[in-house]
Short mmCIF file of C-alpha atoms and ligand atoms in Angstrom, two decimals:
data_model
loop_
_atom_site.label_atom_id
_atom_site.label_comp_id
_atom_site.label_asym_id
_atom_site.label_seq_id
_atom_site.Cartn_x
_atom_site.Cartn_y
_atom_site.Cartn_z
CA UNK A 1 15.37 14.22 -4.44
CA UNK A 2 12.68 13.82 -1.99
CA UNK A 3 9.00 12.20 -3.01
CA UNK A 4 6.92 11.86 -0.33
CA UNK A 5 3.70 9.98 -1.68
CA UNK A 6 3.91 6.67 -3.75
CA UNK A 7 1.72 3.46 -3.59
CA UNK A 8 2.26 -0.41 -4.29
CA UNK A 9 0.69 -3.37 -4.64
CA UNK A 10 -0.45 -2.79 -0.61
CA UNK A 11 -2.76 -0.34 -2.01
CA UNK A 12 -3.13 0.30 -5.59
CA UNK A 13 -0.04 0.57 -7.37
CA UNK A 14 1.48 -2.09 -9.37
CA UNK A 15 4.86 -2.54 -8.05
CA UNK A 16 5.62 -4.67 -5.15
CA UNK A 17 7.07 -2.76 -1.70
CA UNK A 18 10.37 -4.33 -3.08
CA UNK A 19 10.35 -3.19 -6.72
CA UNK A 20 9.30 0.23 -5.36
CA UNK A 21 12.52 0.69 -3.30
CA UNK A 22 14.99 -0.52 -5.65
CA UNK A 23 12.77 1.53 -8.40
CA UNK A 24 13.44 4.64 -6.11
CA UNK A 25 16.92 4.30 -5.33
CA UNK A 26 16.94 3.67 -9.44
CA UNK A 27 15.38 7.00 -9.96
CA UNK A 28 17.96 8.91 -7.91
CA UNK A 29 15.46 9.73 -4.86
CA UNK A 30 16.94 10.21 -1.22
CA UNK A 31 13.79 10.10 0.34
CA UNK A 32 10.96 8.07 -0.48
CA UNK A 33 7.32 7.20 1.37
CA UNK A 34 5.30 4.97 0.89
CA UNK A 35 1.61 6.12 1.47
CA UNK A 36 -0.79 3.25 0.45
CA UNK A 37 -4.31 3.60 0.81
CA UNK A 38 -5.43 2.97 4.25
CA UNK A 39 -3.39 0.24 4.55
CA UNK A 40 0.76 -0.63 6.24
CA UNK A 41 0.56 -3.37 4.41
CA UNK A 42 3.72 -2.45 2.47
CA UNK A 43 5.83 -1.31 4.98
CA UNK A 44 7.79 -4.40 6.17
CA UNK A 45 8.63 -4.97 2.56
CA UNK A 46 10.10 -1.73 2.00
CA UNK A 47 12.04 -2.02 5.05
CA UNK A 48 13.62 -5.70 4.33
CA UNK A 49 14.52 -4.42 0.96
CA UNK A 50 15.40 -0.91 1.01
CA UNK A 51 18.95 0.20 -0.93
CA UNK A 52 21.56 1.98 1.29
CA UNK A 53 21.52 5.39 0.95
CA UNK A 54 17.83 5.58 0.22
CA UNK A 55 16.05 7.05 3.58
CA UNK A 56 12.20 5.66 3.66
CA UNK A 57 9.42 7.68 5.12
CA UNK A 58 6.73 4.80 6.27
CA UNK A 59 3.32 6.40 6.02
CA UNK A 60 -0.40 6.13 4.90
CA UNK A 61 -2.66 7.60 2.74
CA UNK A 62 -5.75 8.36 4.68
CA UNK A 63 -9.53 8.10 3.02
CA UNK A 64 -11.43 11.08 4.43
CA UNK A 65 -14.50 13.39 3.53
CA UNK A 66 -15.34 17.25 4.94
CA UNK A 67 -18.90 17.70 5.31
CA UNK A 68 -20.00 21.12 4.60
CA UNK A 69 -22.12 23.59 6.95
CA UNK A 70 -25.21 22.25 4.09
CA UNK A 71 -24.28 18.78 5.15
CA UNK A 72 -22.23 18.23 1.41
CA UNK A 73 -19.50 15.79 2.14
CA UNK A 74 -16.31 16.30 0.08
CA UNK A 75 -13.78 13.62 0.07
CA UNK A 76 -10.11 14.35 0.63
CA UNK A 77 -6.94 12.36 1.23
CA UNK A 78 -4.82 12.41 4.47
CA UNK A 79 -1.02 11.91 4.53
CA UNK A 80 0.07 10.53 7.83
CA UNK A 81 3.48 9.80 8.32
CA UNK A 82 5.86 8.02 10.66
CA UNK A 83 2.99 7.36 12.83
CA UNK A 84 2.66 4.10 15.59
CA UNK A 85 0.97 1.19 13.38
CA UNK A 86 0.17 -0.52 16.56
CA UNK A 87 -1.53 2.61 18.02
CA UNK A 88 -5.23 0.77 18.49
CA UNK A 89 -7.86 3.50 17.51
CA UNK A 90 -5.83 3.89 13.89
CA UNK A 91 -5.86 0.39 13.12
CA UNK A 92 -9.06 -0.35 13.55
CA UNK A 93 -9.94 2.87 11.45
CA UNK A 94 -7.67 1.11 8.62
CA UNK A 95 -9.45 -1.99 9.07
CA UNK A 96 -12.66 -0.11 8.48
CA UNK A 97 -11.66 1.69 5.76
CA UNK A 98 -10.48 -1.31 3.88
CA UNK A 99 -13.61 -3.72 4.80
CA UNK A 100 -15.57 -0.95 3.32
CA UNK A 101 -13.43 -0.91 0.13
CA UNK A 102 -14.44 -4.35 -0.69
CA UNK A 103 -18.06 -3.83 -0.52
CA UNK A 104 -18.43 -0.63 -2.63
CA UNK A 105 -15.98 -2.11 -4.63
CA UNK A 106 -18.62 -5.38 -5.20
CA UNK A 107 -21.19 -2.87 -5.66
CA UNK A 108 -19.80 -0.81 -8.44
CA UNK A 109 -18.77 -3.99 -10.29
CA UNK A 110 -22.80 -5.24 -10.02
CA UNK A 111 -23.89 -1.72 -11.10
CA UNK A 112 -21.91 -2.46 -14.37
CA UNK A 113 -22.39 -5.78 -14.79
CA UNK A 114 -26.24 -4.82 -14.79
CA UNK A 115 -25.90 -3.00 -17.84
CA UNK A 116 -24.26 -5.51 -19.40
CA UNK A 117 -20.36 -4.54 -19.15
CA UNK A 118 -18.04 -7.50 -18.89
CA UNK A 119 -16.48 -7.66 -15.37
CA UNK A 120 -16.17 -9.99 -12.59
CA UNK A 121 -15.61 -9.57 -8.92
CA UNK A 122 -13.12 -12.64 -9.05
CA UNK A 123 -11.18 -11.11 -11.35
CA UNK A 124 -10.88 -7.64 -9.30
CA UNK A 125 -9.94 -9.69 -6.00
CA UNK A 126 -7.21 -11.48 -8.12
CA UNK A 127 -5.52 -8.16 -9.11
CA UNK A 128 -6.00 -6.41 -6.17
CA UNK A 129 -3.60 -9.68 -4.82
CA UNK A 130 -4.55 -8.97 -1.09
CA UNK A 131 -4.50 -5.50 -1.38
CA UNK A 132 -6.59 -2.77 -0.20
CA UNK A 133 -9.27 -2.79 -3.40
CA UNK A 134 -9.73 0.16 -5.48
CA UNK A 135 -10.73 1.56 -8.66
CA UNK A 136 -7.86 1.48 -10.17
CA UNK A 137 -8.15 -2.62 -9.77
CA UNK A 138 -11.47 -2.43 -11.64
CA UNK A 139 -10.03 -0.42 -14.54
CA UNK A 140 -7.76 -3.05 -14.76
CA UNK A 141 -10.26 -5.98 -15.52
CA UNK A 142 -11.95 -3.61 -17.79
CA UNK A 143 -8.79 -3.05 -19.71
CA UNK A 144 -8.37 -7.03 -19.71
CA UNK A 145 -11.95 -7.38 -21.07
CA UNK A 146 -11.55 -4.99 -23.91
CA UNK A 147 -13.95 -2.53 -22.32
CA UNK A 148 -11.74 0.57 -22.19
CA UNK A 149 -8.15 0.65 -23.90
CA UNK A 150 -6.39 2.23 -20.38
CA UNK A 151 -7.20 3.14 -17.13
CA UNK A 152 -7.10 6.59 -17.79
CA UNK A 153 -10.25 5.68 -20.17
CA UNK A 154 -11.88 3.77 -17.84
CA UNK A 155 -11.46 6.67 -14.85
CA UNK A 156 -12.78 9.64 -17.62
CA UNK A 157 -16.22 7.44 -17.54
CA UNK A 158 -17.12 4.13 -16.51
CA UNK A 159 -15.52 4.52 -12.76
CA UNK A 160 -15.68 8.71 -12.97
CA UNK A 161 -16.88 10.05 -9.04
CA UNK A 162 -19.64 11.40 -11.79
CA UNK A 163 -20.92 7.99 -13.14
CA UNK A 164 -24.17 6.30 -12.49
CA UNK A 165 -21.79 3.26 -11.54
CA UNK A 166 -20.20 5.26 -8.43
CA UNK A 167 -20.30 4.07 -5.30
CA UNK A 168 -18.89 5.71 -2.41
CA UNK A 169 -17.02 4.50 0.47
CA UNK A 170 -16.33 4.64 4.02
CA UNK A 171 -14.68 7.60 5.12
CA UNK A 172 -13.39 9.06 8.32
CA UNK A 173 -14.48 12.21 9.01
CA UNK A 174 -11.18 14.42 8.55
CA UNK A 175 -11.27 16.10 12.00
CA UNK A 176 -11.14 12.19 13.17
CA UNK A 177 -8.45 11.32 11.27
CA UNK A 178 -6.27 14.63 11.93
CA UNK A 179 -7.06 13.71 15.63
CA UNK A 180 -5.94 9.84 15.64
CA UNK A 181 -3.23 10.24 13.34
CA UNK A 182 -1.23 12.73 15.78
CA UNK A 183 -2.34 10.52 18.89
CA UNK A 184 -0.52 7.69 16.94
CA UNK A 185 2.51 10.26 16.99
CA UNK A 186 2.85 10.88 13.18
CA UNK A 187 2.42 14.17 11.04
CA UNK A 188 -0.23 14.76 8.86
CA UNK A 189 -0.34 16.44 5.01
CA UNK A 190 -3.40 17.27 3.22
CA UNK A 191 -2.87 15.23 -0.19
CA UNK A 192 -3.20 16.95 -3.36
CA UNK A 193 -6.34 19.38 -2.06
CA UNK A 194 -6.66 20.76 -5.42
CA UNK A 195 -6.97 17.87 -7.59
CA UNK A 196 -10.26 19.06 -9.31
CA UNK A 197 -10.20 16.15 -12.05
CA UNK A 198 -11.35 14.20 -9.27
CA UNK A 199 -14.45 15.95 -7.35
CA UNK A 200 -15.42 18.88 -5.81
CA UNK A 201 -12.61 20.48 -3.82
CA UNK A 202 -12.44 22.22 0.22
CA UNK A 203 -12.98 26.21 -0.42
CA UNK A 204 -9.65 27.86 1.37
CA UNK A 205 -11.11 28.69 4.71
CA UNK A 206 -11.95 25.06 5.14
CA UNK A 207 -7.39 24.72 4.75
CA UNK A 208 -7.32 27.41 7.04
CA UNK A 209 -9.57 25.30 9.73
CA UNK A 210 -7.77 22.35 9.30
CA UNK A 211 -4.06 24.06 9.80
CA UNK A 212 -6.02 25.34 13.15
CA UNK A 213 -6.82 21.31 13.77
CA UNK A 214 -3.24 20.16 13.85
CA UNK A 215 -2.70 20.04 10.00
CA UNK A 216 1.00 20.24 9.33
CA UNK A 217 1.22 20.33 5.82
CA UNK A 218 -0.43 20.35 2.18
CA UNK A 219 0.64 19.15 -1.27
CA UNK A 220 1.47 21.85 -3.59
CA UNK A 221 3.47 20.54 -6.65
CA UNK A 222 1.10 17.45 -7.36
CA UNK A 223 0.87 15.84 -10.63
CA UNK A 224 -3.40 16.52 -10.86
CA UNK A 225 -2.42 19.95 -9.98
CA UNK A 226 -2.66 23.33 -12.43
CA UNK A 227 0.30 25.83 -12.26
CA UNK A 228 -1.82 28.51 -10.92
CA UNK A 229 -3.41 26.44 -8.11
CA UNK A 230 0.30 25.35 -7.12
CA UNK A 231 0.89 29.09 -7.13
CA UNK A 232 -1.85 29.63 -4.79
CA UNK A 233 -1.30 26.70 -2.73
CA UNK A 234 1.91 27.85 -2.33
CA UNK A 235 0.69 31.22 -0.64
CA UNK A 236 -1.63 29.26 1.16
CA UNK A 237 0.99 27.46 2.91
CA UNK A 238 2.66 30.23 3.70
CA UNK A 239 0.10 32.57 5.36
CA UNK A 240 -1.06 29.47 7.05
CA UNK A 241 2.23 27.88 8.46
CA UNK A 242 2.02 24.84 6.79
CA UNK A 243 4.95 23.26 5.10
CA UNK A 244 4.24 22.72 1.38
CA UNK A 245 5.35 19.78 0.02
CA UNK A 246 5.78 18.38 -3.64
CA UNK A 247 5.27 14.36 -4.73
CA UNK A 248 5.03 12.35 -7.84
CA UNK A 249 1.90 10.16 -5.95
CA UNK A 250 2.98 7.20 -8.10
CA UNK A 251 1.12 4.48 -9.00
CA UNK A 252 3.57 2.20 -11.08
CA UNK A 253 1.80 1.41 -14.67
CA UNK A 254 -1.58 2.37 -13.16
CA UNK A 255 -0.52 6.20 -13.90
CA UNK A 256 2.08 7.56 -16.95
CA UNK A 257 3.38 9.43 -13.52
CA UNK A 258 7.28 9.00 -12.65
CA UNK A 259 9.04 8.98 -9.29
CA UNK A 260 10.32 12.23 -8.42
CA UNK A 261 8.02 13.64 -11.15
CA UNK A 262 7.12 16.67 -8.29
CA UNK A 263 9.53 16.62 -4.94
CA UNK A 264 9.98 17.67 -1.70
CA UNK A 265 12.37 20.89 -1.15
CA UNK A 266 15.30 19.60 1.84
CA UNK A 267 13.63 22.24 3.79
CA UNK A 268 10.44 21.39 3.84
CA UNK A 269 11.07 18.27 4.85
CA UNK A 270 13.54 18.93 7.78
CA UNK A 271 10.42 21.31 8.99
CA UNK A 272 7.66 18.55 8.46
CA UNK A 273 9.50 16.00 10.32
CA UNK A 274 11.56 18.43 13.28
CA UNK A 275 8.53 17.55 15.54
CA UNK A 276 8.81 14.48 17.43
CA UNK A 277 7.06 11.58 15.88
CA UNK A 278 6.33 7.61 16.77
CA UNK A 279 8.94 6.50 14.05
CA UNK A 280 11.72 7.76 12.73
CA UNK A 281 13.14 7.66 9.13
CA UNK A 282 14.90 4.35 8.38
CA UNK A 283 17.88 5.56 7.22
CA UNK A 284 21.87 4.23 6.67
P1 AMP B 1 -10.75 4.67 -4.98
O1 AMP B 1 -9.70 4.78 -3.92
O2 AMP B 1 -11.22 3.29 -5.16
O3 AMP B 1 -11.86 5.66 -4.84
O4 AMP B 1 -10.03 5.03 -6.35
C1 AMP B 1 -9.36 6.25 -6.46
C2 AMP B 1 -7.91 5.99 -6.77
O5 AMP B 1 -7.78 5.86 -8.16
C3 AMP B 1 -7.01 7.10 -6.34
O6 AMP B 1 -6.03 6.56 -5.48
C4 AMP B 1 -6.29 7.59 -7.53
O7 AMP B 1 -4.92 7.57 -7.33
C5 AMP B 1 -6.65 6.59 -8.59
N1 AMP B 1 -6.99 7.29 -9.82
C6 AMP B 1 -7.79 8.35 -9.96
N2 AMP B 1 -7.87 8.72 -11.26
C7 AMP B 1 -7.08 7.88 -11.93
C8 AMP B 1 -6.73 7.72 -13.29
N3 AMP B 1 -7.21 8.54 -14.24
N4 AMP B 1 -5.90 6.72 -13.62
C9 AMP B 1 -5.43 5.90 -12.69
N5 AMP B 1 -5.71 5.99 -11.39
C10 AMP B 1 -6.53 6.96 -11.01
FE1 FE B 2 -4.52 5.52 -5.54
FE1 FE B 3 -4.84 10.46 -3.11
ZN1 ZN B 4 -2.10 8.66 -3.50
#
């Protein structure tokens, strides 16, 4: 069992880089990654504690946005894997990434706190526990505060991409990030690009432009995703050359979603990773 997209407490999921491995190896998965948000934070973690037998995949998962020919900026998520952390023009594009979280995150807690919902910036930082901040954090204190019963609740409204509370973040424009993620020597994997719950979605030519921009791969079994777009996605992958991959993207208690819930064929995964990259697999 191969899942190639999880999160911890680097980022936001809720268990630590250590409970993550040993919750993996738990599971039954061969091959896990760990894809925070904008963030390596977790990865020395996972490496100090990772179970024999379970082969880690250290990666990131990238914020980035696709601005339209009418100037409409869609935001997407980049899966880079196995690339240099130390590589200098990536880091910095973390760093600014996560700088940025913590402002919009302070500004969508004073847009509710205007209207009178219970929630404090404090609190958020305290959750977040050094993490990269995100929305999920702010659900959290809302749950706390008897706001919303669940995350899920506070995500349908409150925090929605749709609310008058929404603020958006930094972004890197996703030829940038396709760009600087293969100059840091990793692979790249367009994360869940059909998860309409969230936002507006890319149109299928713009796929077909970014497998022409060194795109190696796109999500196709995702949890957010509907049987016929995995069906489609599926094609897509294979007219374009991309590998297709399949991942639970868990987020411990922060999502009902299990490891392994959507995997990786052995295949897929021997062709996303036969290229040469910075790291390799820790394996043994
Ligand atoms: P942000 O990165 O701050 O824009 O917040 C988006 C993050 O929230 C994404 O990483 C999603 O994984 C997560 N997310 C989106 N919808 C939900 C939901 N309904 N429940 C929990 N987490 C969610
Ligand atoms: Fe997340
Ligand atoms: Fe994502
Ligand atoms: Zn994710």
């Amino acid at each position: 069992m191969i899942d190639l997209h999880t999160h911890t407490t680097a980022s936001d999921g809720t268990d630590r880089p250590n409970e993550l491995v040993a919750n993996a190896a738990a599971a039954g998965l061969d091959v896990l990654a760990v894809t925070d948000h904008d963030t390596t934070g977790g990865w020395d973690e996972a490496i100090a504690a990772r179970p024999g037998g379970l082969t880690l995949v250290l990666g990131a998962e990238f914020s980035c946005a696709y601005t339209d020919p009418d100037g409409h900026r869609i935001s997407l998520h980049l899966l880079g894997y196995l690339f240099d952390p130390d590589h200098e023009g990536l880091r910095a594009e973390r760093a600014r990434l996560r700088v940025s979280r913590l402002g919009r995150g302070r500004a969508i807690v004073d847009n509710l706190i205007v209207d009178g919902v219970p929630v404090t910036w404090n609190r958020v930082v305290e959750i977040a526990g050094g993490g990269a901040v995100g929305r999920p954090h702010i659900a959290r204190v809302l749950v706390e505060n008897g706001v919303v019963t669940s995350v899920d609740e506070a995500f349908a409204e409150l925090l929605s991409s749709r609310s008058k509370y929404y603020v958006p973040k930094a972004d890197s424009d996703i030829f940038d990030a396709l760009r600087l993620v293969r100059e840091a020597g990793g692979v790249t994997v367009f994360a869940h690009p059909l998860a309409r719950r969230r936002g507006a979605v890319v149109d299928d030519d713009v796929i077909a432009v970014l497998a022409q921009s060194g795109l190696a791969g796109i999500e196709v079994d995702h949890p957010d995703h509907a049987p016929d777009d995995r069906a489609h996605l599926a094609r897509m992958a294979a007219d374009l050359g991309l590998v297709g991959t399949g991942s639970s993207d868990y987020h411990g208690t922060n999502k009902t979603i299990a490891l392994g819930a959507c995997t990786t064929g052995r295949e897929a995964y021997e062709q996303l990773f036969s290229q040469p990259t910075a790291r390799e697999p820790v394996t043994g």
